[in-house]
Short mmCIF file of C-alpha atoms in Angstrom, two decimals:
data_model
loop_
_atom_site.label_atom_id
_atom_site.label_comp_id
_atom_site.label_asym_id
_atom_site.label_seq_id
_atom_site.Cartn_x
_atom_site.Cartn_y
_atom_site.Cartn_z
CA MET A 281 120.10 -204.97 35.63
CA PHE A 282 122.65 -202.78 36.06
CA CYS A 283 124.01 -201.06 39.36
CA TYR A 284 127.07 -200.09 40.79
CA GLN A 285 125.67 -197.57 43.35
CA CYS A 286 127.80 -199.62 46.26
CA GLU A 287 130.98 -200.30 47.44
CA GLN A 288 130.40 -204.09 46.74
CA THR A 289 129.80 -203.72 42.85
CA LYS A 290 131.63 -206.52 40.83
CA ARG A 291 134.40 -205.18 39.24
CA ASN A 292 135.95 -206.98 36.72
CA ASP A 293 138.20 -206.11 33.36
CA ALA A 294 134.50 -206.43 31.69
CA ILE A 295 132.74 -203.97 33.36
CA ALA A 296 132.64 -201.76 36.66
CA GLY A 297 128.93 -202.96 38.04
CA CYS A 298 126.19 -205.55 38.98
CA ALA A 299 124.84 -206.39 35.38
CA SER A 300 124.07 -210.83 35.25
CA GLN A 301 120.54 -211.73 36.93
CA GLN A 302 121.55 -210.81 40.77
CA GLY A 303 123.36 -208.15 42.50
CA THR A 304 126.45 -209.01 45.15
CA CYS A 305 123.65 -207.30 47.35
CA GLY A 306 120.97 -210.07 46.55
CA LYS A 307 119.20 -207.84 44.21
CA ASN A 308 117.49 -209.56 41.43
CA GLU A 309 116.89 -207.36 38.36
CA ILE A 310 113.25 -207.72 38.73
CA THR A 311 113.79 -205.78 41.70
CA SER A 312 116.65 -203.17 40.27
CA ASP A 313 114.59 -202.21 37.31
CA LEU A 314 111.91 -201.95 39.19
CA GLN A 315 113.78 -199.36 41.59
CA ASP A 316 115.37 -197.78 38.18
CA ILE A 317 112.09 -197.04 37.17
CA LEU A 318 110.71 -195.33 40.68
CA VAL A 319 113.68 -192.92 40.43
CA TYR A 320 112.87 -192.07 36.96
CA LEU A 321 109.58 -191.53 38.09
CA LEU A 322 110.70 -189.57 41.00
CA GLN A 323 112.62 -187.12 38.38
CA GLY A 324 109.17 -186.81 36.38
CA VAL A 325 107.51 -185.72 40.06
CA ALA A 326 110.33 -183.25 40.57
CA GLN A 327 110.04 -181.90 37.58
CA TYR A 328 106.28 -180.46 38.32
CA HIS A 329 106.48 -180.42 42.29
CA TYR A 330 109.30 -177.95 41.44
CA ARG A 331 107.75 -175.55 39.57
CA LEU A 332 104.29 -175.89 41.57
CA ALA A 333 106.63 -175.34 44.73
CA LYS A 334 107.74 -171.73 43.32
CA LEU A 335 104.18 -171.11 42.64
CA LYS A 336 102.35 -172.25 45.97
CA GLY A 337 104.62 -173.91 47.85
CA VAL A 338 106.31 -177.27 49.08
CA ASP A 339 103.30 -179.74 48.08
CA ASN A 340 104.28 -182.20 51.39
CA GLN A 341 103.01 -185.38 49.72
CA ALA A 342 105.63 -185.07 46.83
CA ALA A 343 108.53 -184.02 49.10
CA GLU A 344 107.58 -186.78 51.69
CA PHE A 345 107.51 -189.65 49.07
CA THR A 346 110.12 -188.26 47.36
CA LEU A 347 112.47 -188.81 49.97
CA TYR A 348 110.63 -192.36 50.85
CA GLY A 349 110.77 -193.42 47.82
CA LEU A 350 114.87 -192.67 46.93
CA PHE A 351 115.05 -194.76 50.67
CA THR A 352 114.12 -197.36 49.12
CA THR A 353 116.27 -197.68 46.76
CA LEU A 354 119.43 -197.66 48.92
CA THR A 355 121.76 -200.09 48.67
CA ASN A 356 120.33 -203.35 51.46
CA VAL A 357 117.12 -202.16 52.30
CA ASN A 358 114.37 -203.04 50.11
CA PHE A 359 114.00 -206.46 48.07
CA ASN A 360 110.49 -206.62 47.64
CA ALA A 361 109.44 -206.26 43.51
CA THR A 362 105.85 -206.49 44.53
CA ARG A 363 106.12 -203.20 46.63
CA PHE A 364 107.88 -201.24 44.01
CA ASN A 365 105.38 -201.65 41.26
CA VAL A 366 103.28 -200.41 44.36
CA MET A 367 105.30 -197.90 44.42
CA ILE A 368 105.59 -197.01 40.84
CA LYS A 369 101.55 -196.81 40.89
CA GLU A 370 101.69 -194.16 43.40
CA ALA A 371 104.40 -192.58 41.48
CA THR A 372 102.50 -191.83 38.87
CA THR A 373 99.60 -190.99 40.76
CA LEU A 374 101.04 -188.09 42.51
CA ARG A 375 103.08 -186.79 39.54
CA ASP A 376 99.72 -186.38 37.12
CA ARG A 377 98.00 -184.39 40.13
CA LEU A 378 101.13 -182.38 40.26
CA LYS A 379 101.06 -181.99 36.74
CA ALA A 380 96.74 -181.65 36.38
CA GLU A 381 97.16 -178.97 39.35
CA TYR A 382 100.31 -177.12 37.22
CA GLU A 383 99.26 -177.30 33.97
CA ALA A 384 96.11 -175.38 35.64
CA LEU A 385 98.27 -172.49 36.83
CA GLU A 386 100.19 -172.17 33.69
CA PRO A 387 98.56 -173.60 30.92
CA ASN A 388 100.98 -172.50 28.24
CA HIS A 389 104.36 -173.73 30.67
CA ALA A 390 106.97 -174.89 28.15
CA PRO A 391 107.37 -178.34 27.48
CA LEU A 392 109.26 -180.53 30.43
CA ASN A 393 111.79 -183.59 30.10
CA PRO A 394 110.69 -187.25 29.08
CA ALA A 395 110.08 -188.32 32.68
CA ALA A 396 107.34 -185.46 33.14
CA SER A 397 105.08 -188.36 30.57
CA PHE A 398 106.42 -191.22 30.79
CA ILE A 399 103.81 -193.89 31.11
CA PRO A 400 104.77 -196.72 33.36
CA ALA A 401 102.63 -200.24 31.03
CA ASN A 402 100.32 -201.43 33.01
CA SER A 403 101.46 -205.50 32.95
CA PRO A 404 104.37 -206.33 34.76
CA ALA A 405 106.50 -208.26 31.47
CA GLU A 406 105.76 -204.34 29.57
CA LEU A 407 107.27 -202.67 32.48
CA LEU A 408 109.77 -204.19 32.89
CA GLN A 409 110.72 -204.10 29.14
CA GLN A 410 110.52 -199.80 29.52
CA ALA A 411 113.70 -200.33 32.00
CA SER A 412 116.55 -199.43 29.87
CA ILE A 413 114.85 -196.27 29.71
CA ALA A 414 115.34 -195.31 33.28
CA SER A 415 119.03 -196.72 32.88
CA VAL A 416 121.61 -194.76 35.02
CA LYS A 417 124.11 -195.85 31.91
CA ALA A 418 121.00 -194.73 29.38
CA GLY A 419 122.91 -192.00 26.53
CA GLU A 420 126.29 -193.45 27.84
CA GLU A 421 127.50 -194.57 24.08
CA THR A 422 126.82 -190.46 23.05
CA VAL A 423 127.91 -188.36 26.75
CA GLY A 424 131.25 -190.04 27.65
CA ALA A 425 131.27 -192.43 30.49
CA ASP A 426 132.28 -189.19 32.59
CA VAL A 427 129.73 -187.45 32.13
CA ILE A 428 126.86 -190.59 33.07
CA GLY A 429 129.29 -191.05 36.71
CA LEU A 430 128.41 -187.13 37.54
CA ARG A 431 125.24 -187.39 36.66
CA VAL A 432 125.20 -190.69 39.01
CA LEU A 433 127.40 -189.75 41.25
CA ILE A 434 124.24 -186.68 42.55
CA LEU A 435 121.61 -189.15 41.89
CA TYR A 436 123.63 -191.38 44.71
CA GLY A 437 124.27 -188.58 46.69
CA LEU A 438 121.08 -187.83 46.62
CA LYS A 439 119.61 -190.94 47.71
CA GLY A 440 121.54 -190.78 51.07
CA VAL A 441 120.19 -187.43 51.77
CA ALA A 442 116.53 -188.75 51.39
CA ALA A 443 117.84 -190.88 54.24
CA TYR A 444 118.59 -188.69 56.62
CA ALA A 445 115.79 -186.59 55.90
CA TYR A 446 113.15 -189.22 56.36
CA HIS A 447 114.19 -190.03 59.50
CA ALA A 448 113.83 -186.55 59.87
CA TRP A 449 110.94 -186.22 58.85
CA VAL A 450 109.40 -189.40 61.07
CA LEU A 451 110.64 -187.31 63.82
CA GLY A 452 108.20 -184.45 62.96
CA PHE A 453 110.98 -182.32 61.22
CA LYS A 454 111.07 -181.02 57.83
CA ASP A 455 112.09 -177.91 55.94
CA ASP A 456 110.62 -176.75 52.58
CA LYS A 457 113.65 -175.23 51.75
CA ILE A 458 115.95 -178.61 52.03
CA ASN A 459 112.72 -180.29 49.84
CA LEU A 460 112.33 -177.91 47.38
CA GLU A 461 115.95 -178.38 46.92
CA MET A 462 115.51 -181.73 46.72
CA ALA A 463 113.01 -181.11 43.48
CA ARG A 464 115.59 -178.80 42.08
CA LEU A 465 118.21 -181.04 42.28
CA LEU A 466 115.90 -184.04 40.80
CA ASP A 467 114.85 -181.62 37.63
CA TYR A 468 118.11 -181.21 37.18
CA LEU A 469 118.71 -184.35 36.88
CA ALA A 470 116.24 -184.39 34.45
CA THR A 471 117.41 -182.81 31.85
CA SER A 472 120.05 -185.30 31.34
CA PRO A 473 122.84 -182.16 32.16
CA THR A 474 125.98 -183.05 30.16
CA ASP A 475 128.06 -180.46 30.88
CA ILE A 476 130.94 -180.92 33.52
CA GLU A 477 131.66 -178.15 35.67
CA GLU A 478 128.08 -177.57 35.58
CA LEU A 479 127.81 -180.99 36.93
CA LEU A 480 130.82 -181.09 39.48
CA GLN A 481 128.53 -177.70 41.11
CA GLN A 482 125.40 -179.75 41.52
CA ALA A 483 127.38 -182.48 43.10
CA LEU A 484 128.96 -180.10 45.44
CA ALA A 485 125.19 -178.52 46.08
CA VAL A 486 124.44 -182.53 46.68
CA GLY A 487 127.02 -181.95 49.64
CA GLU A 488 125.92 -178.42 51.14
CA LEU A 489 122.50 -180.24 51.14
CA ASN A 490 123.04 -183.12 52.86
CA LEU A 491 125.14 -180.37 55.48
CA GLN A 492 121.65 -178.68 56.14
CA VAL A 493 120.11 -182.24 56.42
CA MET A 494 122.06 -183.44 58.62
CA ALA A 495 122.06 -180.60 60.94
CA LEU A 496 118.24 -180.37 60.82
CA LEU A 497 118.56 -184.63 61.70
CA GLU A 498 120.87 -183.81 64.81
CA LYS A 499 118.51 -181.58 66.21
CA ALA A 500 115.47 -183.78 65.56
CA ASN A 501 117.00 -186.42 67.33
CA THR A 502 118.52 -184.06 70.01
CA ASP A 503 115.22 -182.31 70.06
CA SER A 504 113.03 -185.53 70.21
CA PHE A 505 115.62 -187.86 72.54
CA GLY A 506 117.86 -185.11 74.61
CA ALA A 507 121.49 -184.57 73.70
CA GLN A 508 123.62 -187.48 74.21
CA THR A 509 125.75 -188.03 77.19
CA VAL A 510 128.67 -190.39 77.45
CA THR A 511 127.53 -193.66 78.46
CA GLN A 512 128.90 -196.93 79.24
CA VAL A 513 126.87 -200.04 76.77
CA ARG A 514 126.06 -203.32 78.06
CA ILE A 515 127.61 -205.91 75.22
CA THR A 516 127.49 -209.16 77.31
CA PRO A 517 123.24 -211.04 76.77
CA VAL A 518 120.67 -210.59 79.88
CA ALA A 519 118.23 -213.91 80.91
CA GLY A 520 115.39 -212.90 79.40
CA LYS A 521 113.09 -213.03 76.21
CA ALA A 522 114.91 -210.79 73.52
CA ILE A 523 113.94 -208.10 70.48
CA LEU A 524 116.92 -207.06 68.85
CA VAL A 525 116.77 -203.44 66.76
CA SER A 526 119.02 -203.00 63.38
CA GLY A 527 120.02 -200.17 61.51
CA HIS A 528 119.06 -196.41 62.20
CA ASP A 529 115.49 -195.45 63.12
CA LEU A 530 115.61 -194.17 66.63
CA HIS A 531 111.98 -193.23 65.86
CA ASP A 532 111.01 -196.71 65.42
CA LEU A 533 113.39 -197.46 68.65
CA HIS A 534 111.33 -195.59 70.60
CA GLN A 535 107.96 -196.89 69.78
CA ILE A 536 109.27 -200.31 69.63
CA LEU A 537 110.26 -199.29 73.38
CA GLU A 538 107.60 -197.69 74.92
CA GLN A 539 105.17 -200.83 73.04
CA THR A 540 107.54 -203.53 74.96
CA SER A 541 107.24 -201.62 78.66
CA GLY A 542 106.40 -203.51 81.24
CA LYS A 543 105.53 -206.99 79.08
CA ASN A 544 109.59 -208.64 80.66
CA ILE A 545 111.17 -208.08 76.90
CA ASN A 546 114.06 -207.18 76.86
CA VAL A 547 115.49 -205.15 73.92
CA TYR A 548 118.70 -204.69 72.31
CA THR A 549 120.51 -202.67 69.69
CA HIS A 550 122.42 -203.76 66.49
CA GLY A 551 124.67 -202.12 63.96
CA GLU A 552 124.05 -198.67 63.30
CA MET A 553 121.98 -198.12 66.21
CA LEU A 554 123.73 -198.35 69.19
CA PRO A 555 124.58 -194.78 69.74
CA ALA A 556 120.88 -194.85 71.06
CA HIS A 557 121.90 -195.87 74.43
CA ALA A 558 123.10 -192.26 74.50
CA TYR A 559 119.80 -189.92 74.34
CA GLY A 560 118.72 -189.30 77.67
CA LYS A 561 115.07 -190.44 76.46
CA LEU A 562 116.08 -193.81 74.73
CA LYS A 563 118.10 -194.87 77.63
CA ALA A 564 115.53 -194.32 80.37
CA TYR A 565 113.27 -197.21 79.58
CA PRO A 566 115.12 -199.50 81.96
CA HIS A 567 114.92 -202.41 79.22
CA LEU A 568 116.97 -200.98 76.87
CA VAL A 569 119.08 -203.97 78.49
CA GLY A 570 122.45 -203.35 75.69
CA ASN A 571 123.83 -203.46 72.31
CA TYR A 572 123.94 -207.07 70.92
CA GLY A 573 126.86 -207.75 67.65
CA GLY A 574 128.14 -205.98 65.12
CA ALA A 575 128.40 -204.48 61.83
CA TRP A 576 125.83 -204.95 58.80
CA GLN A 577 127.70 -207.48 57.33
CA ASN A 578 127.44 -210.43 60.10
CA GLN A 579 124.29 -210.27 60.71
CA GLN A 580 123.23 -213.63 58.93
CA GLN A 581 124.83 -214.89 61.95
CA GLU A 582 124.48 -212.73 64.39
CA PHE A 583 120.87 -212.99 63.98
CA ALA A 584 120.74 -216.80 63.70
CA ASP A 585 122.77 -217.10 67.57
CA PHE A 586 119.80 -214.08 68.79
CA PRO A 587 117.22 -216.03 70.63
CA GLY A 588 114.41 -213.47 70.21
CA ALA A 589 112.73 -210.99 67.14
CA ILE A 590 114.26 -208.76 65.33
CA ILE A 591 113.34 -205.64 63.73
CA VAL A 592 115.37 -203.91 60.72
CA THR A 593 114.01 -200.11 60.71
CA SER A 594 116.29 -199.27 57.61
CA ASN A 595 119.69 -200.09 55.76
CA CYS A 596 121.12 -202.84 55.91
CA LEU A 597 119.20 -206.06 54.92
CA VAL A 598 121.32 -208.80 53.76
CA GLU A 599 119.00 -212.07 52.66
CA PRO A 600 117.14 -213.47 55.96
CA GLN A 601 118.78 -217.28 56.45
CA VAL A 602 116.19 -220.09 56.92
CA SER A 603 116.91 -220.39 60.42
CA TYR A 604 115.43 -216.79 61.36
CA ARG A 605 113.48 -216.03 58.45
CA GLN A 606 109.99 -216.71 60.64
CA ARG A 607 111.16 -214.13 63.51
CA ILE A 608 112.56 -210.90 61.63
CA PHE A 609 110.11 -208.64 60.42
CA THR A 610 111.11 -205.05 58.32
CA ALA A 611 109.64 -201.66 58.47
CA GLY A 612 109.36 -198.22 57.18
CA PRO A 613 111.19 -198.59 53.57
CA VAL A 614 112.96 -201.90 54.09
CA GLY A 615 111.49 -205.19 52.44
CA TRP A 616 112.53 -208.55 51.33
CA SER A 617 109.61 -210.88 49.40
CA GLY A 618 107.65 -213.26 52.63
CA VAL A 619 109.72 -211.52 55.37
CA ARG A 620 106.42 -209.38 57.38
CA HIS A 621 106.35 -206.21 57.29
CA ILE A 622 105.48 -203.85 60.42
CA GLN A 623 102.62 -201.72 59.25
CA ASP A 624 101.49 -198.07 60.96
CA GLY A 625 104.42 -198.30 63.26
CA ASN A 626 102.10 -200.95 65.41
CA PHE A 627 105.21 -203.88 66.41
CA ALA A 628 102.70 -205.72 68.13
CA PRO A 629 103.76 -208.92 65.83
CA ALA A 630 107.12 -208.92 66.31
CA ILE A 631 106.31 -208.71 69.84
CA GLN A 632 104.15 -211.31 70.27
CA ALA A 633 107.22 -213.78 67.93
CA ALA A 634 109.61 -212.48 70.70
CA ALA A 635 106.98 -213.13 73.66
CA ALA A 636 107.14 -216.42 72.22
CA LEU A 637 110.73 -217.44 71.82
CA ALA A 638 112.98 -218.54 74.53
CA GLY A 639 115.03 -215.58 74.74
CA PHE A 640 118.78 -215.74 76.46
CA LYS A 641 119.14 -218.43 79.43
CA GLU A 642 121.29 -216.66 81.57
CA THR A 643 122.93 -213.31 81.75
CA GLU A 644 126.66 -213.39 81.21
CA ALA A 645 129.52 -211.32 82.91
CA GLU A 646 128.86 -207.78 81.36
CA LYS A 647 131.14 -206.11 79.69
CA THR A 648 130.27 -202.59 78.15
CA ILE A 649 131.88 -200.03 75.57
CA THR A 650 131.25 -196.30 76.07
CA VAL A 651 129.71 -194.32 73.65
CA GLY A 652 128.04 -190.80 73.94
CA PHE A 653 130.44 -188.36 72.27
CA GLY A 654 128.30 -186.24 70.60
CA ARG A 655 128.34 -182.98 69.72
CA HIS A 656 126.82 -181.16 72.66
CA THR A 657 129.98 -183.27 74.83
CA LEU A 658 132.21 -183.04 72.84
CA LEU A 659 131.65 -179.24 72.55
CA GLY A 660 131.45 -178.90 75.83
CA ALA A 661 134.80 -180.68 76.39
CA ALA A 662 136.65 -177.97 73.39
CA GLU A 663 138.71 -176.33 76.20
CA THR A 664 139.77 -178.88 77.27
CA VAL A 665 140.91 -180.70 74.10
CA VAL A 666 141.85 -177.52 73.08
CA ASN A 667 143.85 -176.91 75.88
CA ALA A 668 145.49 -180.91 75.54
CA VAL A 669 146.41 -179.71 72.28
CA LYS A 670 148.32 -176.11 73.63
CA GLN A 671 149.96 -178.28 76.07
CA GLY A 672 151.56 -180.96 73.42
CA ALA A 673 149.43 -183.52 75.26
CA ILE A 674 147.10 -183.88 71.46
CA LYS A 675 149.53 -184.34 68.31
CA HIS A 676 146.80 -185.56 66.02
CA PHE A 677 142.90 -186.33 65.19
CA PHE A 678 141.61 -189.32 63.06
CA LEU A 679 138.54 -189.22 62.13
CA ILE A 680 138.86 -193.03 61.34
CA GLY A 681 135.09 -194.54 60.34
CA GLY A 682 132.31 -194.72 58.06
CA CYS A 683 130.14 -198.00 56.59
CA ASP A 684 131.43 -201.23 57.50
CA GLY A 685 131.22 -203.91 54.53
CA ALA A 686 132.47 -207.49 53.58
CA VAL A 687 134.40 -206.88 50.52
CA PRO A 688 138.48 -207.46 51.45
CA GLY A 689 140.61 -205.03 52.56
CA ARG A 690 138.81 -204.01 55.65
CA ASN A 691 140.99 -204.95 58.50
CA TYR A 692 142.94 -201.87 56.47
CA TYR A 693 141.14 -199.85 59.79
CA THR A 694 142.09 -202.05 62.17
CA GLU A 695 145.05 -201.65 61.62
CA LEU A 696 145.01 -197.99 61.46
CA ALA A 697 143.37 -197.41 64.87
CA GLU A 698 145.44 -199.71 66.66
CA GLN A 699 148.71 -198.07 65.16
CA THR A 700 147.80 -194.20 66.05
CA PRO A 701 150.25 -193.50 68.40
CA GLU A 702 149.58 -192.59 72.29
CA ASN A 703 149.36 -189.04 71.78
CA THR A 704 146.55 -188.57 69.51
CA VAL A 705 142.50 -188.85 69.60
CA ILE A 706 140.84 -191.56 67.48
CA MET A 707 136.97 -190.54 66.15
CA THR A 708 134.59 -192.88 64.79
CA LEU A 709 130.96 -193.14 63.48
CA GLY A 710 129.30 -195.56 61.80
CA CYS A 711 129.24 -199.00 61.97
CA GLY A 712 133.32 -198.92 60.51
CA LYS A 713 133.61 -198.47 64.21
CA TYR A 714 132.92 -201.87 64.76
CA ARG A 715 136.74 -202.68 63.37
CA PHE A 716 137.69 -201.45 66.53
CA ASN A 717 135.35 -200.10 69.26
CA LYS A 718 135.48 -202.76 71.71
CA GLN A 719 139.75 -202.00 72.16
CA ASP A 720 140.49 -200.40 74.79
CA PHE A 721 143.00 -197.02 73.37
CA GLY A 722 143.29 -195.25 77.03
CA THR A 723 143.13 -191.90 77.72
CA ILE A 724 144.58 -188.49 77.05
CA GLY A 725 144.02 -185.00 77.91
CA GLY A 726 140.89 -186.24 80.50
CA LEU A 727 139.21 -187.62 77.06
CA PRO A 728 139.08 -191.62 75.89
CA ARG A 729 141.77 -192.02 73.65
CA LEU A 730 138.41 -193.20 71.13
CA LEU A 731 135.02 -191.03 70.72
CA ASP A 732 132.33 -192.82 69.82
CA ILE A 733 130.53 -189.71 67.93
CA GLY A 734 127.58 -191.51 66.74
CA GLN A 735 125.42 -192.90 63.61
CA CYS A 736 126.93 -191.68 59.63
CA ASN A 737 124.36 -188.74 60.12
CA ASP A 738 126.63 -187.76 63.25
CA ALA A 739 129.81 -186.57 60.21
CA TYR A 740 128.00 -183.73 60.86
CA VAL A 741 129.00 -183.75 64.17
CA ALA A 742 132.56 -184.22 63.37
CA ILE A 743 132.74 -180.75 60.69
CA GLU A 744 131.03 -179.27 63.95
CA ILE A 745 133.74 -180.34 65.95
CA ALA A 746 136.15 -179.45 63.50
CA LYS A 747 135.01 -175.55 63.04
CA ALA A 748 135.05 -175.08 66.53
CA LEU A 749 138.91 -175.90 66.42
CA ALA A 750 139.82 -174.18 63.61
CA GLY A 751 138.06 -171.13 65.61
CA ALA A 752 140.21 -172.17 68.79
CA PHE A 753 143.15 -172.28 66.82
CA ASN A 754 142.60 -168.87 64.19
CA CYS A 755 143.38 -171.51 61.29
CA GLY A 756 141.21 -172.89 58.19
CA VAL A 757 139.78 -176.82 59.14
CA ASN A 758 142.35 -178.08 56.56
CA ASP A 759 145.37 -176.54 58.55
CA LEU A 760 144.62 -178.73 61.47
CA PRO A 761 146.57 -181.89 62.56
CA LEU A 762 143.21 -183.79 61.64
CA SER A 763 143.14 -186.68 59.14
CA LEU A 764 139.96 -188.30 57.49
CA MET A 765 140.15 -191.93 57.01
CA VAL A 766 136.33 -192.58 55.98
CA SER A 767 134.97 -195.99 54.97
CA TRP A 768 132.14 -196.33 52.60
CA PHE A 769 130.22 -198.72 51.19
CA GLU A 770 126.32 -196.85 49.94
CA GLN A 771 124.64 -193.82 49.29
CA LYS A 772 124.89 -192.19 52.40
CA ALA A 773 128.47 -192.18 52.38
CA THR A 774 127.91 -190.80 49.28
CA ALA A 775 126.71 -188.22 50.72
CA VAL A 776 128.43 -187.08 53.42
CA PHE A 777 131.73 -187.38 51.06
CA LEU A 778 130.30 -184.62 48.73
CA SER A 779 129.33 -182.63 52.44
CA LEU A 780 133.25 -183.00 53.03
CA LEU A 781 133.90 -181.97 49.50
CA ALA A 782 131.76 -178.75 50.01
CA LEU A 783 133.26 -177.74 52.58
CA ASN A 784 136.66 -177.96 50.75
CA VAL A 785 137.66 -180.09 52.99
CA LYS A 786 140.91 -181.85 51.31
CA ASN A 787 143.10 -184.91 52.14
CA ILE A 788 140.31 -186.92 52.50
CA HIS A 789 141.13 -190.75 52.20
CA LEU A 790 139.29 -192.65 50.84
CA GLY A 791 138.29 -196.39 50.81
CA PRO A 792 138.50 -199.49 51.00
CA SER A 793 138.30 -199.03 46.92
CA LEU A 794 137.31 -196.23 45.37
CA PRO A 795 133.23 -195.89 44.08
CA ALA A 796 133.05 -197.71 40.18
CA TYR A 797 131.05 -194.70 38.99
CA LEU A 798 134.08 -192.48 39.84
CA THR A 799 135.85 -192.47 35.84
CA PRO A 800 139.79 -192.38 36.12
CA ASN A 801 139.05 -188.57 34.39
CA LEU A 802 136.27 -187.74 37.01
CA LEU A 803 139.73 -189.09 39.84
CA ALA A 804 142.02 -186.63 38.33
CA VAL A 805 139.15 -184.04 38.71
CA LEU A 806 138.65 -185.04 42.29
CA GLN A 807 142.33 -185.68 43.31
CA GLU A 808 143.40 -181.90 41.53
CA ARG A 809 141.15 -180.41 43.56
CA PHE A 810 140.65 -181.64 46.53
CA ALA A 811 143.49 -184.13 47.15
CA VAL A 812 141.29 -187.17 47.51
CA LYS A 813 143.48 -190.09 48.45
CA ALA A 814 143.17 -193.33 47.57
CA ASN A 815 143.76 -196.04 50.40
CA LYS A 816 147.48 -197.31 50.37
CA THR A 817 148.85 -199.87 53.53
CA ALA A 818 148.02 -198.59 57.23
CA GLN A 819 151.45 -197.53 58.04
CA LEU A 820 151.87 -195.91 55.24
CA ASP A 821 148.77 -194.26 54.94
CA LEU A 822 149.39 -192.79 59.22
CA ALA A 823 152.99 -192.12 58.76
CA GLU A 824 152.33 -189.66 55.80
CA ALA A 825 149.17 -188.24 57.53
CA LEU A 826 151.99 -187.75 60.54
CA ALA A 827 154.31 -186.48 58.23
CA ALA A 828 152.22 -183.40 57.31
#
């Protein structure tokens, strides 16, 4: 195996990447190689889908399978080799159907690239022997590390885009232009491109695509569940039976709330599901009682302590411990061998498990945190914010957030938030907020100093707010007193990063460490064109931001 798509990548002098029998995330080499083969086949699917779509429109099955398939290969999503064997067969069948349809319309078409004709072996052992052709490092000895780094920057960005697009898809929101562009970019990768400048431009095209997808997902969430409103969320337990819902999928959460209604089972959110409490249709369920725990990397302890059933709806999943393995369930793209998987949105097995478990024995004293500063809330308060800036009450804005993780160095974000002056505003999103979101930062200009914008995809909201402020002050986003201190972990963060670059946003602090696939040459290009910055210390970076 070889994998370096996330921030927990193993790093040493010999190699930057997980290349042993098991990655840091717990993914073994068999699953890793099968994921590479699936992605390779999806490039073959894309070659026919892209050409066919221009002749007769987007194929919904191909579009959905591509989103779902890429999503399953994200870090900490699916560790079940059996399911990847099944998806490889499904991808082959799908590609061959598209091939037949395309060739019926274009019998004399030009030859396509190798992924279009790749035939997976029937036996598992022979299939794994084919994995080298699908490796992200394939051809590096010929084209060099910079070309490979840009190819995977595009691929990993597309994986993040696919996750966001799939969340919108399950809510009934899709866009043929988005799916056509997804196919085009995968088709582009299938050509094994080598031109550095062209690769950089296509990476920015991924960022532009992600902007469209984040906008679509924001619309999907608000149209389905109502606009976010400021909400106090309980963070202490309530006596009674309990289900904990982790991940990002609001559609799954809604189904769980529906199916547990009237069953005397309390539902708690975990990790990136916290912002669900701000949506009117979701918080109307009285048994959505609060948020339990924090960011994903603490789940082994938090899940062990939780006295009910647990459902993981998307990433990030860590190897389930024996103490709770019999009461944890996966849904959607998520999987772990031996863990029960929810089929067709029927959460009855998890509900039955929750009913059989003790639940919380006592109601603890109520403590709350505040969420709900989404686009509608903050744009509605734009005049208040602008006036506070003009009057000098607000001197600077910090976006501090993104993905959290277990690698040392992430206390940087806690220290940064704690050291921000009282005349500054902190916007936060993603599970990185758990580093400091239980602290009281006071108020400023009629608003809390700490504004929880939502999930990682709500970076779109932060972008819209920045654009609104720039419009109010008749300047560019880069001219605002705004600093972006972004923590990254996996591929959705890569997609957001590319979106910011596509908007020509400069001076982004990215950490706690930089992606291993950004070679020194590539990093130098990003620093020259976009002034991308690596973290120093919280104190130094804060002083630099405030002096600008």
